[in-house]
Coordinates of C-alpha atoms in Angstrom, one line a residue:
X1 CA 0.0 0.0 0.0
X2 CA 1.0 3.5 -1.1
X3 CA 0.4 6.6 -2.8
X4 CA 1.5 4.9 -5.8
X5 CA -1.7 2.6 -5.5
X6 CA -4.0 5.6 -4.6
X7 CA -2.5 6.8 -8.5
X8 CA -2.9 3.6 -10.0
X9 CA -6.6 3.3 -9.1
X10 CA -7.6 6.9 -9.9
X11 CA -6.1 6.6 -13.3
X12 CA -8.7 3.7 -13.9
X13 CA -11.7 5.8 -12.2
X14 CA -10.9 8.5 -14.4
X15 CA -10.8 6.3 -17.7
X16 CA -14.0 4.5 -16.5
X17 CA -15.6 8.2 -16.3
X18 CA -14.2 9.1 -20.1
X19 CA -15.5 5.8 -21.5
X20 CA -18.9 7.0 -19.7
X21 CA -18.9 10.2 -21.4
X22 CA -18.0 9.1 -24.7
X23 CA -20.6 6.2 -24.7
X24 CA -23.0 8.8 -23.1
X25 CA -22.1 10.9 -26.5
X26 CA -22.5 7.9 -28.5
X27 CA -26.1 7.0 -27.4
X28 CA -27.2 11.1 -27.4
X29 CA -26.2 11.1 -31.2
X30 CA -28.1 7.9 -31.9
X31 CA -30.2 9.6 -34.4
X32 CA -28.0 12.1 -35.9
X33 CA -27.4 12.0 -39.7
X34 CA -23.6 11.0 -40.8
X35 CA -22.7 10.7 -36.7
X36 CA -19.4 8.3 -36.4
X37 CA -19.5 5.4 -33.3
X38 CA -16.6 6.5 -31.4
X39 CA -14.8 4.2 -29.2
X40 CA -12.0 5.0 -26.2
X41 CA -9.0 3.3 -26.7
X42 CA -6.9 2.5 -23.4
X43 CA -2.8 1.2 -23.0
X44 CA -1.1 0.5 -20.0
X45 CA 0.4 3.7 -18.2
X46 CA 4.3 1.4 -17.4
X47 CA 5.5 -0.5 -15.6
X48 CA 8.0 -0.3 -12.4
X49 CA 10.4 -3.0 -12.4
X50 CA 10.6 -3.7 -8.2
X51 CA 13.0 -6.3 -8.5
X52 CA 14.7 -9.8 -9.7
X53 CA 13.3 -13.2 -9.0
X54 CA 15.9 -15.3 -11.0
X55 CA 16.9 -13.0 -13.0
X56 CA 13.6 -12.0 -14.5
X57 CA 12.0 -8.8 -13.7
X58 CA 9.7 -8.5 -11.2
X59 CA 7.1 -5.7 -12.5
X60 CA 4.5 -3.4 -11.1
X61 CA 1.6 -1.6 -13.6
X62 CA 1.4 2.3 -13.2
X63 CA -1.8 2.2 -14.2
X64 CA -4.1 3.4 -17.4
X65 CA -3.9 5.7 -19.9
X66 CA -6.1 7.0 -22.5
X67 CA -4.7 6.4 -26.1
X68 CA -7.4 7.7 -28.2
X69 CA -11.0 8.3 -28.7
X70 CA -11.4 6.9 -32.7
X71 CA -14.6 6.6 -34.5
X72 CA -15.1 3.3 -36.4
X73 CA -15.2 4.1 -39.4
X74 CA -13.5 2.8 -42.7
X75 CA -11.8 4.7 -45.4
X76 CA -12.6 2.6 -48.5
X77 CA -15.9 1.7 -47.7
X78 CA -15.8 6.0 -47.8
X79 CA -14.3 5.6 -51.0
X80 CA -16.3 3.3 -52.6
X81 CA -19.2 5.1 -51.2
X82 CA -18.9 8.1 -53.0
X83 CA -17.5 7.4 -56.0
X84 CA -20.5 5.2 -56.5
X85 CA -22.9 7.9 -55.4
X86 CA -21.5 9.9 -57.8
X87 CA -22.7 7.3 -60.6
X88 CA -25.8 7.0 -59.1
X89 CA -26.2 11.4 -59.6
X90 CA -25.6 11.1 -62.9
X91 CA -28.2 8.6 -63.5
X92 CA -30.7 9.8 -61.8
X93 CA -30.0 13.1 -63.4
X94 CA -30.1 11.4 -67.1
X95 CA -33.2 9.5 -66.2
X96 CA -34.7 12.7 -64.7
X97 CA -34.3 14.5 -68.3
X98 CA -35.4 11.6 -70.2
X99 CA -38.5 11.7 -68.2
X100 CA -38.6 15.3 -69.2
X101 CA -38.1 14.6 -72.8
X102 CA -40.5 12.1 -72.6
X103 CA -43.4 14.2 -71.1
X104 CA -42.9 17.1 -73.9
X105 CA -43.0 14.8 -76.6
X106 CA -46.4 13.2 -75.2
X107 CA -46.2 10.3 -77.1
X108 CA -48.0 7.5 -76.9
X109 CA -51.1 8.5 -75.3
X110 CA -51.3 12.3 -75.5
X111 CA -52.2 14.3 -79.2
X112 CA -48.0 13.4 -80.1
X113 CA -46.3 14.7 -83.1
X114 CA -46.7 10.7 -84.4
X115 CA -50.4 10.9 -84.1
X116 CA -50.5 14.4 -86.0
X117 CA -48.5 13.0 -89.1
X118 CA -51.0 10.0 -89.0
X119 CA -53.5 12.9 -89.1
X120 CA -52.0 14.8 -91.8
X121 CA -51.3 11.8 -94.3
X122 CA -54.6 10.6 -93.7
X123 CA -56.1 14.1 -94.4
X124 CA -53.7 14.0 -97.7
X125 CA -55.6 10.8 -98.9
X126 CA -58.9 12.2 -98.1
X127 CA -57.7 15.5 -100.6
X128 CA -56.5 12.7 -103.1
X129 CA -60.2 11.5 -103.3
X130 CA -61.3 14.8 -103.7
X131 CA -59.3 17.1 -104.9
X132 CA -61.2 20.1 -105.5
X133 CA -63.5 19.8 -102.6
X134 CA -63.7 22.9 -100.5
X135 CA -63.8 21.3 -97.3
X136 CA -61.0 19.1 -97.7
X137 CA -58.6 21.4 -99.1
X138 CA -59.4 23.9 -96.1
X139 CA -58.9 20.3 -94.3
X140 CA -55.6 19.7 -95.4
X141 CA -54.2 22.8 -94.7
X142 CA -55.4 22.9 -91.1
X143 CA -53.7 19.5 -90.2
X144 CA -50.5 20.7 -91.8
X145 CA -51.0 24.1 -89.8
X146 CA -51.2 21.5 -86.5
X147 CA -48.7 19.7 -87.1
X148 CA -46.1 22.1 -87.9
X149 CA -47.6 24.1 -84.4
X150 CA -46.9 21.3 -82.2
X151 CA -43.4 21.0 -83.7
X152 CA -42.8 24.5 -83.0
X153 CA -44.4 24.0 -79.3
X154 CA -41.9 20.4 -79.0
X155 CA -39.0 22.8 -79.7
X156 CA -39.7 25.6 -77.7
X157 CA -40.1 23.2 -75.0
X158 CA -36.8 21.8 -75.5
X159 CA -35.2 25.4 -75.5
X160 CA -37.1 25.9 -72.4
X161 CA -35.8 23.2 -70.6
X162 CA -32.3 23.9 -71.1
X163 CA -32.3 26.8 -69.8
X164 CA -33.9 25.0 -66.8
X165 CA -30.9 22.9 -67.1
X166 CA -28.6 26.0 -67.6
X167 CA -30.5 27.6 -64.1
X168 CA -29.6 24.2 -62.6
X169 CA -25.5 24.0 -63.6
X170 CA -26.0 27.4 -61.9
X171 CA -27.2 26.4 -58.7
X172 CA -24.9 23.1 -58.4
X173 CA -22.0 25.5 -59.3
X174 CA -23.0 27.3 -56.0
X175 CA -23.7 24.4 -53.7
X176 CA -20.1 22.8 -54.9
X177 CA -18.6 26.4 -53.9
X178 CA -20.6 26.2 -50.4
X179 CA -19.5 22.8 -49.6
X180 CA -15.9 23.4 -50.9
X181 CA -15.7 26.3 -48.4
X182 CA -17.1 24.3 -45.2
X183 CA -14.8 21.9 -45.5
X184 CA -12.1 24.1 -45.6
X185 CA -13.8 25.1 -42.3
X186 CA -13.7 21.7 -41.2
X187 CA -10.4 21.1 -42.2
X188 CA -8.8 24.8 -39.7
X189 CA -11.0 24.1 -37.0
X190 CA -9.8 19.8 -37.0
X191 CA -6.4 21.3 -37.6
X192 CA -6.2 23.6 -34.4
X193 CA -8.2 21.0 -32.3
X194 CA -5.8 18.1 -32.7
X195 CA -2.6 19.9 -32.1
X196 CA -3.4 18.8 -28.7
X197 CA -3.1 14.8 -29.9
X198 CA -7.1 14.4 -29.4
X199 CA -9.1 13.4 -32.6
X200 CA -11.7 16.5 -33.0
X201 CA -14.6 13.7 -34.4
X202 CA -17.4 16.2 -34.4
X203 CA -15.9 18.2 -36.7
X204 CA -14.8 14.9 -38.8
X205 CA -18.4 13.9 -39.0
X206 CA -19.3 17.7 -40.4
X207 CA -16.7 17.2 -42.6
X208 CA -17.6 14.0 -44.0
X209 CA -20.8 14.7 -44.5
X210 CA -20.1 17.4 -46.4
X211 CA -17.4 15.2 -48.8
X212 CA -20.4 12.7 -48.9
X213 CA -22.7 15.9 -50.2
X214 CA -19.8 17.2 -52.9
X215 CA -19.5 13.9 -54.3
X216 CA -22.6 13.9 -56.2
X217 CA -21.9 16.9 -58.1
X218 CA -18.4 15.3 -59.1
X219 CA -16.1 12.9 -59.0
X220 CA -13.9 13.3 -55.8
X221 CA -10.7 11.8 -54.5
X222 CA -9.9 12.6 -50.7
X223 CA -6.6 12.3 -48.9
X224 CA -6.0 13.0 -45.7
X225 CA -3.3 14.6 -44.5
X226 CA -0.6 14.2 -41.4
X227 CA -2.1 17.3 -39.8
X228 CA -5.6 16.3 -39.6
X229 CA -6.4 18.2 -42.8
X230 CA -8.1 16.6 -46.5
X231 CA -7.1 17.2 -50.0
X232 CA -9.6 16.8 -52.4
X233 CA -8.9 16.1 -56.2
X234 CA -11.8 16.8 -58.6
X235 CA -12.4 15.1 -61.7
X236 CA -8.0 14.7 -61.5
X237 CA -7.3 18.4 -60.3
X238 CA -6.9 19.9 -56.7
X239 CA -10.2 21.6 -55.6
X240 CA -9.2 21.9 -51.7
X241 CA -5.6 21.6 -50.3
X242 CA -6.0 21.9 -46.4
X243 CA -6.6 25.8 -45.9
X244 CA -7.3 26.1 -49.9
X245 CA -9.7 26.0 -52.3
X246 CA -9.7 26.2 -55.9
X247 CA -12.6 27.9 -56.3
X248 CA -15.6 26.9 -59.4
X249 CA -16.2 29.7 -61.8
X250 CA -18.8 30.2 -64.8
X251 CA -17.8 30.9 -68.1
X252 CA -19.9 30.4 -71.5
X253 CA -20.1 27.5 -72.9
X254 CA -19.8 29.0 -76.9
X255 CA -19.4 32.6 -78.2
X256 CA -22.9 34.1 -78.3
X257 CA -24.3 31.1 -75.6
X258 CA -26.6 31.9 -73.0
X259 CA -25.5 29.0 -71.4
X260 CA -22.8 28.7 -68.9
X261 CA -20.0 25.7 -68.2
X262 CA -18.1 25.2 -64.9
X263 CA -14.5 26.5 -65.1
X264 CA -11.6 26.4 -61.9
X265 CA -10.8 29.6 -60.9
X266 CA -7.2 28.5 -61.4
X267 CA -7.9 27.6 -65.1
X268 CA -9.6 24.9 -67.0
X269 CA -12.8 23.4 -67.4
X270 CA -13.9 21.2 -64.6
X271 CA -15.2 18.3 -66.7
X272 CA -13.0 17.0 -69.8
X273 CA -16.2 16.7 -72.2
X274 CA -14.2 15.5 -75.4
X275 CA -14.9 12.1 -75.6
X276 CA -17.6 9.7 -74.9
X277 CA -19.3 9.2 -71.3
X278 CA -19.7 5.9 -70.2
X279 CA -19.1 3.2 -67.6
X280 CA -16.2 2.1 -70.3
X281 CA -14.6 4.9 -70.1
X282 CA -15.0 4.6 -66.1
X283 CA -16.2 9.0 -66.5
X284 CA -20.3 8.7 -65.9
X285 CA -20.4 10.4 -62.6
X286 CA -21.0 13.5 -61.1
X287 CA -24.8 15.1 -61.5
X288 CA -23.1 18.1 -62.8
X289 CA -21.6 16.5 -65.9
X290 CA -25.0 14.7 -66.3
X291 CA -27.0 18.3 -66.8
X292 CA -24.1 19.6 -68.9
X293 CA -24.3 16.6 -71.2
X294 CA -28.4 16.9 -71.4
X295 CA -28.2 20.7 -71.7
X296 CA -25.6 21.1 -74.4
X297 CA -23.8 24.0 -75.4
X298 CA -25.8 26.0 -77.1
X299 CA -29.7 25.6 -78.7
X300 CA -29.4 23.6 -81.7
X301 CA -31.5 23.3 -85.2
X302 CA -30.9 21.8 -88.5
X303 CA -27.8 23.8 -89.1
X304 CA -25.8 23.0 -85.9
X305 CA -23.2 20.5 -87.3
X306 CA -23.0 17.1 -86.0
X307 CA -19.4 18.6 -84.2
X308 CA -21.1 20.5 -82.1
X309 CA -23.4 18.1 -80.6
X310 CA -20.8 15.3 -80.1
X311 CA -18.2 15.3 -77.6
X312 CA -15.7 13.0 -79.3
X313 CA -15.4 14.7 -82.7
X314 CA -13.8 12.0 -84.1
X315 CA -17.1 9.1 -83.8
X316 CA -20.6 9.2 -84.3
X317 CA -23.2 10.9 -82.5
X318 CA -24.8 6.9 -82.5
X319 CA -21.9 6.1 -80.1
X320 CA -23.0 5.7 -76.6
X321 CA -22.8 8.8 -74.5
X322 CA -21.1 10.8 -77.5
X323 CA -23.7 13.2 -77.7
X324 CA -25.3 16.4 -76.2
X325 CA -29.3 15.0 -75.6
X326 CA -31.6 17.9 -76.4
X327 CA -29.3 19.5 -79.2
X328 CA -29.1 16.1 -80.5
X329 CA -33.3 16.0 -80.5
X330 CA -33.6 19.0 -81.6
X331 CA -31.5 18.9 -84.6
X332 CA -33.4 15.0 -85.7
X333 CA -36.4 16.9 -85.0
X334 CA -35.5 19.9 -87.5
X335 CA -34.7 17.8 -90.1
X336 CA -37.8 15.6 -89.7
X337 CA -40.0 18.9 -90.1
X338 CA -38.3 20.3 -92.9
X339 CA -37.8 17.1 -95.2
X340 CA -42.1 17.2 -94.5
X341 CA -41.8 20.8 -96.0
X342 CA -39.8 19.8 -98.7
X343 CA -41.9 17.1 -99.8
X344 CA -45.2 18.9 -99.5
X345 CA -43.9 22.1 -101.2
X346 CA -41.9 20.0 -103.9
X347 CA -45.2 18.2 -104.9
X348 CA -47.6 20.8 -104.5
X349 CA -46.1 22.8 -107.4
X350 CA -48.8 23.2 -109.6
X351 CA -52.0 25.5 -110.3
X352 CA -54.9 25.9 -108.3
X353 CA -58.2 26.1 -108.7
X354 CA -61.4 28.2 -108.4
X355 CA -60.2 31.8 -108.7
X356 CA -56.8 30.4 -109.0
X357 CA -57.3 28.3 -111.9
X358 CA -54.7 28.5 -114.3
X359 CA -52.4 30.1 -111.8
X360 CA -49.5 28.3 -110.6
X361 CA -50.0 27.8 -106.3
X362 CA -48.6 29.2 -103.9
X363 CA -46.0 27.3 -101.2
X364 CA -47.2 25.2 -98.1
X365 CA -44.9 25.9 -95.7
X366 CA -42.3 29.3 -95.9
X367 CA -39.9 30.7 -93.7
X368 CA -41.1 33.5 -91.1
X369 CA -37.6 35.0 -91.8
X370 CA -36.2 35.2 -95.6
X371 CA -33.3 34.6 -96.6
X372 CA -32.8 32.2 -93.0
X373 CA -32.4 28.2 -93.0
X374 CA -36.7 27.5 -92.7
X375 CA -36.2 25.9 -89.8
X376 CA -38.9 24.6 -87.5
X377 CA -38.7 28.2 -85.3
X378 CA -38.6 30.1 -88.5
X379 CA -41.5 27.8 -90.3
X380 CA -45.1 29.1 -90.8
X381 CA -48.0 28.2 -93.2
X382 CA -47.9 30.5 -95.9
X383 CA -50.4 33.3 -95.4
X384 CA -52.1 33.7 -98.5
X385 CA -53.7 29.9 -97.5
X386 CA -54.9 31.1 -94.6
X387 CA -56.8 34.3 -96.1
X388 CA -60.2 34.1 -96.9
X389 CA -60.6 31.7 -100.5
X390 CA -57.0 30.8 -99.8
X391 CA -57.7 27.3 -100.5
X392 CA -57.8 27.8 -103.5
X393 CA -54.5 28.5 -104.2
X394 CA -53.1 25.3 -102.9
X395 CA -51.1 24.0 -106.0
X396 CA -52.8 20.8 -106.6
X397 CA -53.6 20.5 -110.5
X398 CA -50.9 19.9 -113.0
X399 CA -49.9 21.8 -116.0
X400 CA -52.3 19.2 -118.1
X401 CA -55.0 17.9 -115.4
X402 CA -58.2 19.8 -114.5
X403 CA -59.3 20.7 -110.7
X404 CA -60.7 16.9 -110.3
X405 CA -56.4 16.2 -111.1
X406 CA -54.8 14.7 -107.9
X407 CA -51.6 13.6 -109.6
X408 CA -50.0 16.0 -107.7
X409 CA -51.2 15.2 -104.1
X410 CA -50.2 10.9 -105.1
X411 CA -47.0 12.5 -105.4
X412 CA -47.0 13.8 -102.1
X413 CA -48.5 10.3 -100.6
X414 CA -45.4 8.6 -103.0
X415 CA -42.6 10.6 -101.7
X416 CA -44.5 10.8 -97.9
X417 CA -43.8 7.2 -97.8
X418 CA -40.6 7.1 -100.0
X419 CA -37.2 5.9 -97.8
X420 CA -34.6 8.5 -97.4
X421 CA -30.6 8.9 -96.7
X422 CA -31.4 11.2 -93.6
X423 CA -27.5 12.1 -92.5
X424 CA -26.3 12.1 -96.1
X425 CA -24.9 15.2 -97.2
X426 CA -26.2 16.7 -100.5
X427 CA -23.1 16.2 -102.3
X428 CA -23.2 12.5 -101.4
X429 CA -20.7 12.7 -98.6
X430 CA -21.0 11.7 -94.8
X431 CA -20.4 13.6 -91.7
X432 CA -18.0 11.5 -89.6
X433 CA -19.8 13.3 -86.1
X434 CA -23.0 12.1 -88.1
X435 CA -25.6 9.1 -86.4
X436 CA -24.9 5.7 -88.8
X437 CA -26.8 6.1 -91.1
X438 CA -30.8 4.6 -91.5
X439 CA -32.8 4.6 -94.9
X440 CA -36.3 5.7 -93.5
X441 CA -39.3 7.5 -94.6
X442 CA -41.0 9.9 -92.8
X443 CA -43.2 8.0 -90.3
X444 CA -40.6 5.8 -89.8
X445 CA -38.1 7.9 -88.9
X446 CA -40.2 9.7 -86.1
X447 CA -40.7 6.6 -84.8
X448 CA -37.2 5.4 -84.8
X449 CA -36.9 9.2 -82.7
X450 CA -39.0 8.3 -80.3
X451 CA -37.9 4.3 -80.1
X452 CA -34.5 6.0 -79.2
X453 CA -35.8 8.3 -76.7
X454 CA -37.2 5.5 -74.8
X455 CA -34.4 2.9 -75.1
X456 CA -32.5 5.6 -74.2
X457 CA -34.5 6.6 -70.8
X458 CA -35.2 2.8 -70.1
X459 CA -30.9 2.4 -70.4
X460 CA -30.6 5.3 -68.0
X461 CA -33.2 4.1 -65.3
X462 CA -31.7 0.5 -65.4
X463 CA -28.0 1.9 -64.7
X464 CA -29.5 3.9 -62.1
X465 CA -31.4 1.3 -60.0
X466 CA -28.3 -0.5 -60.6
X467 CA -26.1 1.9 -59.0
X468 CA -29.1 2.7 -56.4
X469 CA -28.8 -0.9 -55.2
X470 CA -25.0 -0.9 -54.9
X471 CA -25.2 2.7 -53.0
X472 CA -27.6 0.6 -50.8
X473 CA -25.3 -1.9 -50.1
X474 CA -22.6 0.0 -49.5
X475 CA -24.6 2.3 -47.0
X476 CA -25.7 -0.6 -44.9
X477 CA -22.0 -1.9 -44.7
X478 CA -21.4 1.4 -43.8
X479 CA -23.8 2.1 -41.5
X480 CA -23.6 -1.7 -39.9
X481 CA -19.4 -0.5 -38.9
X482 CA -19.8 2.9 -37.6
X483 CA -23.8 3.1 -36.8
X484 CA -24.2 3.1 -33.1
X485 CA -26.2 0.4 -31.6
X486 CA -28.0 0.8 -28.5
X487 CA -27.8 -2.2 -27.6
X488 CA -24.1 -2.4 -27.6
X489 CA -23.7 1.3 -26.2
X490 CA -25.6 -0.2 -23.3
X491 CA -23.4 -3.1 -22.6
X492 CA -20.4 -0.6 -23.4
X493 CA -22.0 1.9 -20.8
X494 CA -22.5 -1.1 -17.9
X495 CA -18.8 -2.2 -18.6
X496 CA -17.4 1.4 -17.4
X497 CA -20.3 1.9 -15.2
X498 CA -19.2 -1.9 -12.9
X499 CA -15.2 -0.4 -13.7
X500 CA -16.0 2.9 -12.1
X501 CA -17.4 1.6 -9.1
X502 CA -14.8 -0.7 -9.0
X503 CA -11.9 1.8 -9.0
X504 CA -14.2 4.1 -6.4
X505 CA -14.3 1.2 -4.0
X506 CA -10.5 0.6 -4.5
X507 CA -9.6 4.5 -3.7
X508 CA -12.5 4.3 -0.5
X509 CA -10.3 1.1 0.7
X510 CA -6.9 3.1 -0.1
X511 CA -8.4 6.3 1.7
X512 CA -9.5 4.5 4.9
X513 CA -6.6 2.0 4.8
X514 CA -3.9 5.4 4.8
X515 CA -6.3 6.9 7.3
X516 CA -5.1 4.2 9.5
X517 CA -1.9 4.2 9.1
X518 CA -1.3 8.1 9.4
X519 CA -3.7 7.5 12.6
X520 CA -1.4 4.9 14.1
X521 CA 1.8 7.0 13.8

């Protein structure tokens, strides 16, 4: 017995009391979101060597000491977290716009653009069988006015939705810059609190979190440093170094663009965007890169070249994930209305009737704007149809036939249903940025559109319940190591709770047993 022992047994009252307190902390953050299990860590305090029995040592413990209090928690599983939740933003994101697509096309079951061609070449056959009827003509011209008006309503939806895309890069941009700059927070305050040797785990958790959060924008790789401090790599360049950031900018996309693309304040884009985005490739993450790749550069129609809506510019837009979405749809969808302009103006050549009889007809479908590509934006019916008697003028007699004459309008039905070279260049050449190639006609190739669309959003939404399910799995393995469990904190707790009272019985024993001793004296 002596002060020694009095030592010895308050060091293991006042490690019982810390593993009290930390289990205590443990059970009151049961419920918080991202909160690490942390767990005291004990080592013997020494040893004092008393003497020699034989020549081996005869030793005497010190005591405990308190190591460390570490959170269970494990860096790959981290890791494989979020670089899988960042695959898992940028499908949801891609299946979110292909929902999107899908809902301003309407098709099947709404009044879709396939239902109004069925409409039109129907009300074509009906003009066939009677050609100089009033009704029919007026007929005729109304279902083309319809079509060409829900054309013009599909693109300005699709304009309107990127710049709904365009308002979203600009809000991620702004979350990524407001996470960047709390975890440079994170990363002083852990800093100053560990100089002491003690883990700050709070502030670990905060940080963590916050990594956790930044990872679905983009791709991250996180490195901790000796000084308690993470480095962050984005997409392969630095975004935080300890007490730095490289902070994200917005520049335009294109001269003349509305739209905007994420740039490092130190230079260079933040996503590489020249060459195709798939699971191949091992570059389809990051929700960011998902809305840059749906909203494009720039609003597209039939004169954007295939360049500027692939990323790789040496392969087809056909590739898988080579190609900007809505440019990409809006182009096809350009092209489908003017080759229908084409063929109805390039039949309907000839002379009309009534008090236009003998005088050649006037053009379907002219551009709002002369002299400009009569694109589907810059597409109306020609006014003069649309005045009073202005059936009459639709050019449906040839030079030799009389008003009953519907050569003309079995043209139009011929070359309706005629296949075409749709990515062919006029001088017979191919654009290597181009979609391979398909020989369709006109229905045909609306519904090979809208066949994409789908397989396209039914691709997307497989990947991401894919990628959902391995996020899942990696969560609960996650969550299963550094989750805390009552039950467990509870046993934890009555452990230091009998080792307390232990140690306080020992140092009531020790008190009165000095207490004698000084007495006696």
């Amino acid at each position: 017995m002596s002060m020694a022992s009095l030592s010895r047994v308050m060091s293991g009252l006042l490690s019982s009391k810390k593993g009290l307190e930390v289990t205590g902390h443990n059970i009151a953050n049961v419920n918080t979101k991202g909160y690490t299990r942390q767990q005291l860590m004990h080592h013997d305090a020494g040893y004092l060597t008393v003497g020699f029995n034989g020549g081996v040592p005869m030793q005497v413990g010190t005591g405990v000491n308190d190591t460390e209090v570490r959170q269970i928690r494990d860096s790959f599983l981290d890791q494989q977290f979020r670089t899988q939740n960042s695959m898992l933003s940028y499908y949801q994101t891609q299946t979110t716009v292909m929902n999107e697509v899908e809902t301003i096309l309407d098709e099947p079951y709404g009044e879709g653009l396939s239902e109004l061609l069925n409409n039109f070449w129907g009300q074509t056959q009906k003009l066939s069988a009677n050609p100089e009827n009033i009704e029919e003509r007026m007929a005729f011209i109304q279902s083309a006015y319809t079509l060409m008006e829900r054309a013009k309503q599909i693109q300005d939806s699709y304009t309107e939705y990127q710049y709904n895309l365009n308002e979203q890069v600009e809000e991620s941009v702004k979350n990524i810059n407001e996470l960047t700059d709390g975890i440079v927070e994170m990363n002083a305050k852990i800093v100053a609190a560990e100089q002491t040797g003690q883990k700050a785990n709070d502030y670990r958790d905060i940080r963590n979190n916050l990594i956790d959060e930044l990872s679905s924008y983009m791709q991250v790789d996180v490195y901790e440093e000796g000084d308690g401090s993470v480095s962050i790599n984005a997409e392969g360049r630095a975004l935080v170094n300890g007490p730095f950031k490289n902070e994200i900018l917005l520049k335009q996309s294109q001269p003349m663009s509305p739209f905007k693309v994420p740039a490092f304040k130190s230079g260079g884009n933040l996503f590489n965007l020249t060459k195709e985005i798939n699971s191949t490739n091992g570059n389809d993450g990051a929700s960011l890169k998902a809305l840059l790749v749906a909203r494009g550069p720039a609003v597209a129609d039939a004169g954007t070249s295939w360049k500027d809506i692939t990323l790789n510019d040496s392969k087809s837009a056909s590739e898988e994930g080579n190609s900007y979405i809505i440019p990409e749809l809006q182009k096809n969808l350009d092209m489908l209305m003017m080759e229908v302009a084409d063929v109805v103006n390039s039949a309907l050549d000839g002379e009309g009737i009534g008090i236009h009889e003998g005088l050649q007809g006037v053009q379907v479908f002219i551009p709002i704007k002369e002299n400009q590509l009569m694109t589907t934006s810059n597409m109306q019916i020609n006014p003069e149809l649309l005045e009073t008697g202005g059936y009459n003028k639709l050019g449906t007699v040839s030079i030799t036939g009389n008003i009953g004459d519907n050569s003309k309008i079995q043209e139009l039905l011929t070359a309706w249903n005629e296949p075409k070279e749709w990515y062919k260049n006029k001088d017979g050449t191919v654009d290597p940025n181009a979609p391979f190639e398909r020989t369709l006609d006109i229905p045909d190739f609306f519904n090979q559109y809208v066949r994409e669309i789908g397989q396209k959003g039914s691709v997307n939404a497989s990947k991401m319940n894919e990628k959902t399910s391995i996020v899942t799995s990696v969560t609960n393995e996650k969550f299963s190591l550094m989750a805390v469990s009552l039950d467990e904190e509870l046993a934890t707790m009555m452990k230091y709770q009998y080792a307390y009272n232990a140690s306080a019985r020992m140092v009531t024993m020790l008190d009165g047993m000095i207490e004698t001793v000084i007495n006696q004296v």
